[in-house]
Coordinates of C-alpha atoms in Angstrom, one line a residue:
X1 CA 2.8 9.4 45.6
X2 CA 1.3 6.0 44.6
X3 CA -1.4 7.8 43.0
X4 CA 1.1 10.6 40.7
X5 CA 3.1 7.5 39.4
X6 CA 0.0 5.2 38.3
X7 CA -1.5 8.5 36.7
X8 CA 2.0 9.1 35.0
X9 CA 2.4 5.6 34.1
X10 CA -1.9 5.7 32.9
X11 CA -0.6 8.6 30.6
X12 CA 2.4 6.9 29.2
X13 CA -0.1 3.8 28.4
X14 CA -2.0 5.8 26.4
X15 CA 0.4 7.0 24.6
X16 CA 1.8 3.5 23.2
X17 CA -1.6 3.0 22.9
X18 CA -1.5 5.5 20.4
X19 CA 1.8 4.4 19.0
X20 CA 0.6 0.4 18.5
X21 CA -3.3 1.5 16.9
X22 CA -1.4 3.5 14.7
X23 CA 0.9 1.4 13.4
X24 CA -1.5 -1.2 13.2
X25 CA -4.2 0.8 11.4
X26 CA -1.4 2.3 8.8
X27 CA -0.9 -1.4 7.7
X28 CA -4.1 -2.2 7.6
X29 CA -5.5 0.5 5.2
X30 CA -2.1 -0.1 3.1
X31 CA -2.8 -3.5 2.7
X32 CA -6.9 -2.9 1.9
X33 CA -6.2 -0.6 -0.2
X34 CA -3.0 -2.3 -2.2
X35 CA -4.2 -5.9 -2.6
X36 CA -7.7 -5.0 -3.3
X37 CA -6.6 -3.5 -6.9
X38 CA -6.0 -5.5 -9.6
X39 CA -3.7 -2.8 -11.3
X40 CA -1.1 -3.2 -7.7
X41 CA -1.2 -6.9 -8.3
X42 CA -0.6 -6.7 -12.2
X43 CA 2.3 -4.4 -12.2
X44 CA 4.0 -7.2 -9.7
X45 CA 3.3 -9.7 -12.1
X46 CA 4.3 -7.4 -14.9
X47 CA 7.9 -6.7 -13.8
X48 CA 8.2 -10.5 -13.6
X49 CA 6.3 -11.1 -17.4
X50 CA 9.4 -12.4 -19.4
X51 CA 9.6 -15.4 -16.8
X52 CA 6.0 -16.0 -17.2
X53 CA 6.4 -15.9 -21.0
X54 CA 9.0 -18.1 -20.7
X55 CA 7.3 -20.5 -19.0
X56 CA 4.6 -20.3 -21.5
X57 CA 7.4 -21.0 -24.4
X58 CA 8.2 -24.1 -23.0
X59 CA 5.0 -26.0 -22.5
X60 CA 4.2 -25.0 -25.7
X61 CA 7.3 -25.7 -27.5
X62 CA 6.9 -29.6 -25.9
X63 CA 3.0 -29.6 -27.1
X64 CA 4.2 -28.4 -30.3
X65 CA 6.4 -31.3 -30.1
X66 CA 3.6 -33.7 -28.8
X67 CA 1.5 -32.1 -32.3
X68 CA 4.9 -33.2 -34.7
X69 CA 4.4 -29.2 -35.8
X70 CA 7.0 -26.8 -35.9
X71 CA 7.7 -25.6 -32.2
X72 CA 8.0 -22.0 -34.2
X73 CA 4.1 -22.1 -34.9
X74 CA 3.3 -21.8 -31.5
X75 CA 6.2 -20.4 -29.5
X76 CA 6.0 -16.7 -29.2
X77 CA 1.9 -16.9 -29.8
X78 CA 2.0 -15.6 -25.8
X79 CA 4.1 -12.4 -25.9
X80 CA 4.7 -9.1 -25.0
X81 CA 2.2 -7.6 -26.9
X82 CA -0.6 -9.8 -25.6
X83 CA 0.3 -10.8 -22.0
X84 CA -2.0 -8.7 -20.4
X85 CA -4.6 -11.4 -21.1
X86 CA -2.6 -13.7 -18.8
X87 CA -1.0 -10.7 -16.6
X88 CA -5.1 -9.3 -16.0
X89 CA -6.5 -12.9 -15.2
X90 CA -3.9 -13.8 -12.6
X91 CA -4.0 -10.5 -10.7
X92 CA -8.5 -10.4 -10.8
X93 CA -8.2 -14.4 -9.4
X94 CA -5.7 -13.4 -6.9
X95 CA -7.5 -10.3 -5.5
X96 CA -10.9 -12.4 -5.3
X97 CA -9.1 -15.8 -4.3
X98 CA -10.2 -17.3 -7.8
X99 CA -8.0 -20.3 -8.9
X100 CA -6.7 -20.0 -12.1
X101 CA -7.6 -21.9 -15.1
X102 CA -6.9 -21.0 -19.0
X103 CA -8.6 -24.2 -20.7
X104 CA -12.1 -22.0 -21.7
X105 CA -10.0 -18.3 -22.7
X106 CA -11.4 -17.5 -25.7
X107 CA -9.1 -14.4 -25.7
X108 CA -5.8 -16.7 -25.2
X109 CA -7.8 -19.2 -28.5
X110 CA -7.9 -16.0 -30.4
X111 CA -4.3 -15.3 -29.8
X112 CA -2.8 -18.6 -30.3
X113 CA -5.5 -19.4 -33.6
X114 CA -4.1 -16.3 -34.8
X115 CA -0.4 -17.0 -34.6
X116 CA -1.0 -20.8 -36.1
X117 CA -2.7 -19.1 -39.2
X118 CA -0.4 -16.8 -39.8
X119 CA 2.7 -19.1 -39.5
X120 CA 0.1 -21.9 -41.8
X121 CA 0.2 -19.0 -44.4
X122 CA 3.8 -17.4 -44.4
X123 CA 5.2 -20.8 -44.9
X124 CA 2.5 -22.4 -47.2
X125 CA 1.1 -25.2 -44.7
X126 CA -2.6 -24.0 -46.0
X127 CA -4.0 -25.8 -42.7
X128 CA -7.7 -26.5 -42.8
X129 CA -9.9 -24.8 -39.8
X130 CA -10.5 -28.4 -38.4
X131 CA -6.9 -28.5 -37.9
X132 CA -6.3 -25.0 -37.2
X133 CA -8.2 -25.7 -34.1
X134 CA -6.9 -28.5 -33.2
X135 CA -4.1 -27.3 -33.0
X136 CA -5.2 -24.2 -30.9
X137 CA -6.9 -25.7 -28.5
X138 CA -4.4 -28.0 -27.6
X139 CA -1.7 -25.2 -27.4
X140 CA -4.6 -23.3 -25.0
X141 CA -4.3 -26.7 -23.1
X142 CA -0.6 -26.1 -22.5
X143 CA -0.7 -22.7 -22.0
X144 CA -3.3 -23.9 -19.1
X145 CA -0.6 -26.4 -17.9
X146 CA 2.4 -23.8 -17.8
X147 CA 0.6 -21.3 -16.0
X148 CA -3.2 -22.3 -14.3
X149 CA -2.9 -22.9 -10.7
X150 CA -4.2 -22.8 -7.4
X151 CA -2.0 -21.0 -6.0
X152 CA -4.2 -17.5 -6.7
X153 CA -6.8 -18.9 -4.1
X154 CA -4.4 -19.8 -1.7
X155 CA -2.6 -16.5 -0.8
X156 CA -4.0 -15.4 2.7
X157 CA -3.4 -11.5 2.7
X158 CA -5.6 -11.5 0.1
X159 CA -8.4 -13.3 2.3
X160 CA -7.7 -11.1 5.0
X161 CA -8.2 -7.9 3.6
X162 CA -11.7 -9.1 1.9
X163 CA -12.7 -10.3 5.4
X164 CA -14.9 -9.3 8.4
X165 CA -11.6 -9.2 10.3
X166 CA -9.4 -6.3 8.7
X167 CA -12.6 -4.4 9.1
X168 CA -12.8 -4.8 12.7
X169 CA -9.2 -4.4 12.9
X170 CA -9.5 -0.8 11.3
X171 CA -12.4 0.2 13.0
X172 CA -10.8 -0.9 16.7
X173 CA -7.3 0.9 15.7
X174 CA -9.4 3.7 14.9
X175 CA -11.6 3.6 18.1
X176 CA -8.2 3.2 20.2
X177 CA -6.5 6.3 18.6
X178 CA -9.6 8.4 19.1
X179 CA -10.6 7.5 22.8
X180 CA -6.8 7.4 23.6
X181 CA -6.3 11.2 22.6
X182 CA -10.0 12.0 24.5
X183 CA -8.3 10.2 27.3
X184 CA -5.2 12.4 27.1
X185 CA -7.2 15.6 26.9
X186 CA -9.3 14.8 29.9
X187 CA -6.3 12.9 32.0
X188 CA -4.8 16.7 31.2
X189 CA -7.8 18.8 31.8
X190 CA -7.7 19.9 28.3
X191 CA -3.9 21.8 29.0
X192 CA -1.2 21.6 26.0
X193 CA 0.7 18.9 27.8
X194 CA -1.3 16.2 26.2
X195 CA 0.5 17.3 22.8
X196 CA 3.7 15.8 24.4
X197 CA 2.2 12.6 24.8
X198 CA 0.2 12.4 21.6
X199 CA 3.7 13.8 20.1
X200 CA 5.2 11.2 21.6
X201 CA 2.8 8.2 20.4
X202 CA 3.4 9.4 16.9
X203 CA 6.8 9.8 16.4
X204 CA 6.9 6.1 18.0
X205 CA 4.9 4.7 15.8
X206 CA 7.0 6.3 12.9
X207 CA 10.5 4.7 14.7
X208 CA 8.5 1.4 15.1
X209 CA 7.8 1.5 11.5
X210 CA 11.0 2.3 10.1
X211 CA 12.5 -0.1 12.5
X212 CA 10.4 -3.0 11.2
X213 CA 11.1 -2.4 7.6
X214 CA 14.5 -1.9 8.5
X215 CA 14.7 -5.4 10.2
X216 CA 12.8 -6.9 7.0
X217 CA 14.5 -5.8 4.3
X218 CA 17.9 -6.5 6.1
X219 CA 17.1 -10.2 7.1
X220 CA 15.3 -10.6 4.0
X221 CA 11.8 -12.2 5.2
X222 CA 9.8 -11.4 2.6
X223 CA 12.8 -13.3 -0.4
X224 CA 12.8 -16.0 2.0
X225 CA 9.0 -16.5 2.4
X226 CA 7.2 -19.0 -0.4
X227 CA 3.8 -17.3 -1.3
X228 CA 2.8 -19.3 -4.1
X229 CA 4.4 -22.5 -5.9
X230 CA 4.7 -21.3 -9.2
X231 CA 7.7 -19.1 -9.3
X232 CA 6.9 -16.6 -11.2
X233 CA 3.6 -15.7 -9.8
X234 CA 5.8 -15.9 -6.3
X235 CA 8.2 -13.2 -7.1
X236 CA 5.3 -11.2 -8.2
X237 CA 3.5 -11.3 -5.3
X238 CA 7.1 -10.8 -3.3
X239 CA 7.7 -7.7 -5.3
X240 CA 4.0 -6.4 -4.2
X241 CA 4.9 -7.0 -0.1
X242 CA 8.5 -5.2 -0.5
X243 CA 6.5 -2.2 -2.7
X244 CA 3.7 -2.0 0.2
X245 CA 6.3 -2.0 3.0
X246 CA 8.5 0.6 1.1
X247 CA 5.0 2.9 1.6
X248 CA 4.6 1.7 4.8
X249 CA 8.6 3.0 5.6
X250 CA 8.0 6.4 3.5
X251 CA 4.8 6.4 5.8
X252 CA 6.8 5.8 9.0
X253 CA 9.2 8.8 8.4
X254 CA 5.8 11.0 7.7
X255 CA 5.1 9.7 11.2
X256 CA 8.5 10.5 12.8
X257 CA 8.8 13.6 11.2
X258 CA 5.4 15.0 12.2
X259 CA 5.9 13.6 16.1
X260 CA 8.6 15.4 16.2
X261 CA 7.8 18.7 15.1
X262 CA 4.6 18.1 17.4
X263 CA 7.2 17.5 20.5
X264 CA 9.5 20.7 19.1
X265 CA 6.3 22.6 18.8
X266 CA 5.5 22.5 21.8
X267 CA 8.7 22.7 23.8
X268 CA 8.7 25.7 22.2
X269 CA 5.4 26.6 23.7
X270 CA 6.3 25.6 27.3
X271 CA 9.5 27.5 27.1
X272 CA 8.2 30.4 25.5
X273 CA 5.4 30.7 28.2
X274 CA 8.7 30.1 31.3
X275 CA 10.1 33.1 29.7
X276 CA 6.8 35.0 30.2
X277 CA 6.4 34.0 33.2
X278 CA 10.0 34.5 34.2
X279 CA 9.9 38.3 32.7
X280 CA 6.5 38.7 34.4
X281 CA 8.0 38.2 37.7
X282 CA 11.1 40.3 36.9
X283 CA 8.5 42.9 36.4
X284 CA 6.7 43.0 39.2
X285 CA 10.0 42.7 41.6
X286 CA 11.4 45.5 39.5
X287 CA 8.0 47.7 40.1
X288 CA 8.1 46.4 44.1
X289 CA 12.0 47.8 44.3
X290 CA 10.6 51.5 42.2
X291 CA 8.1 51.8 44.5
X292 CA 10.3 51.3 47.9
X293 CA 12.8 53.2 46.6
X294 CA 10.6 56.0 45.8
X295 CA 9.4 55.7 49.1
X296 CA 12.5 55.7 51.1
X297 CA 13.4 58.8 49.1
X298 CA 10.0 60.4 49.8
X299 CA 10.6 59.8 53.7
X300 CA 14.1 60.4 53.9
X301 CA 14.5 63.7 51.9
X302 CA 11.2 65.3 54.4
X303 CA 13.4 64.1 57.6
X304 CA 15.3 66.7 59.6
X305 CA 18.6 65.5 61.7
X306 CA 17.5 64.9 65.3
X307 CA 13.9 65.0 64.9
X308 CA 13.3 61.6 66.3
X309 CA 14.8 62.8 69.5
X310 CA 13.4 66.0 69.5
X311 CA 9.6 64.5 69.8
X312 CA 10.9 62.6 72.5
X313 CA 12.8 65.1 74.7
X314 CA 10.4 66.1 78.0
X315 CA 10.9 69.9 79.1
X316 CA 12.2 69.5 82.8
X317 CA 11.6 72.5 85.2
X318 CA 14.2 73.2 87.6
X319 CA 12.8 75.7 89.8
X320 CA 11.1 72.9 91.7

């Protein structure tokens, strides 16, 4: 008896085994293969560009002030349009765990020279180039101050997926899910139970991860968690955890789903092989009853009334 429940409960461990490695791994390779781009990175920092422009504005409107020029010469040089110079640094520093520095971008000189000319021209300032980059580099300076920082080295997801560790951490999830379902086959002897319990290990895994974005997004972890100092490059990289854990929650109902059908599948299979079983045996009682009835008629229609007796009955002689 001992030895049915710690093979039961040896089964049942696998199967969480299964459940965990899976979840596990599914983060993982989310997370590799998410904060390893620079495009995932820069459309986080993207949906939060006007607060990074704005930012920008300001520093430059009090070095324009710091310059006595008109804050209009240099406000607005960072825009929309040109962004993606800041938007594409940020996100390369942050995947590589660069810090962030703006004082030697010739492309954000070109950008703010070219905005400081233009204004010099449409309002008849006809600055020299000495001062024109003066000016320039001094507003590169600020742009520098609004929005360099540290805080792109400093993120540790980033770290972690570049390291020696998430690798191992794949590759072990990987082994476990692999020698868990050779386990299962074996512990079986190859039958189609093990598909319940490898069934079972994935839809738990799916529940676990629903569950945990579930709990996340309700208590709000990931608004309430400080990733960087700067605030816009902080909602940015906020908006880049709640994208990756909506995948990892579409990812979890592929999961469920697919466990479930598994478990369905092969209810199915169980019950449909009962019914053949149970059908087989109605057969052969049915074919046991034919043949004894046929036989009872075949031996009761070739018997006479009192034949039994007559075998029996002894001739007795009476003349002795």
């Amino acid at each position: 008896m001992i030895r049915y429940y710690l093979h039961k409960l040896l089964i049942f461990g696998l199967s969480m085994a299964i459940a965990v490695a899976l979840v596990l791994l599914s983060f993982n390779i989310l997370a590799v293969g998410l904060f390893h781009s620079d495009g995932f990175i820069a459309n986080g920092l993207k949906r939060n560009s006007s607060a990074i422009i704005e930012t920008i504005d300001t520093e430059l409107e009090n070095g324009a002030e710091r310059l006595s020029v008109p804050k209009e010469m240099l406000v607005g040089a960072i825009n929309n349009d040109n962004i993606d110079i800041v938007i594409s640094e940020v996100a390369h520093n942050f995947v590589y765990g660069y810090a962030t520095a703006f004082s030697n971008s010739t492309e954000i000189y070109g950008a703010i020279s070219s905005a400081v000319s233009n204004y010099s021209n449409e309002n008849g300032m006809h600055l020299s180039d000495d001062e024109i980059n003066r000016i320039s580099s001094y507003a590169v300076d600020c742009v520098n101050e609004a929005v360099g920082s540290y805080d792109t080295a400093n993120v540790s997801i980033f770290g972690f997926v570049r390291g020696r560790m998430m690798m191992i951490a794949v590759s072990v999830c990987a082994v476990v899910i692999i020698a868990s379902i050779v386990a299962l086959d074996f512990l079986n002897r190859g039958r189609h139970r093990k598909f319940n319990y490898i069934g079972m290990g994935i839809t738990t895994a799916g529940a676990v991860m629903v569950a945990c974005f579930a709990v996340i997004y309700k208590m709000g972890f990931l608004l309430k968690y400080r990733f960087c100092s700067f605030d816009a490059y902080n909602v940015a990289i906020q908006l880049c955890f709640i994208n990756l854990f909506k995948i990892f929650f579409a990812l979890g109902l592929v999961y469920f789903a697919a466990g479930f059908i598994m478990l369905v599948a092969n209810y199915n299979y169980f019950r449909r092989k009962k019914q053949a079983h149970l059908a087989s045996r109605l057969t052969e009682d049915d074919t046991l009853t034919d043949y004894m009835d046929d036989y009872y008629e075949r031996t009761t229609s070739k018997h006479k009334p009192g034949e039994e007796f007559e075998k029996d009955v002894k001739k007795i002689d009476f003349d002795k």
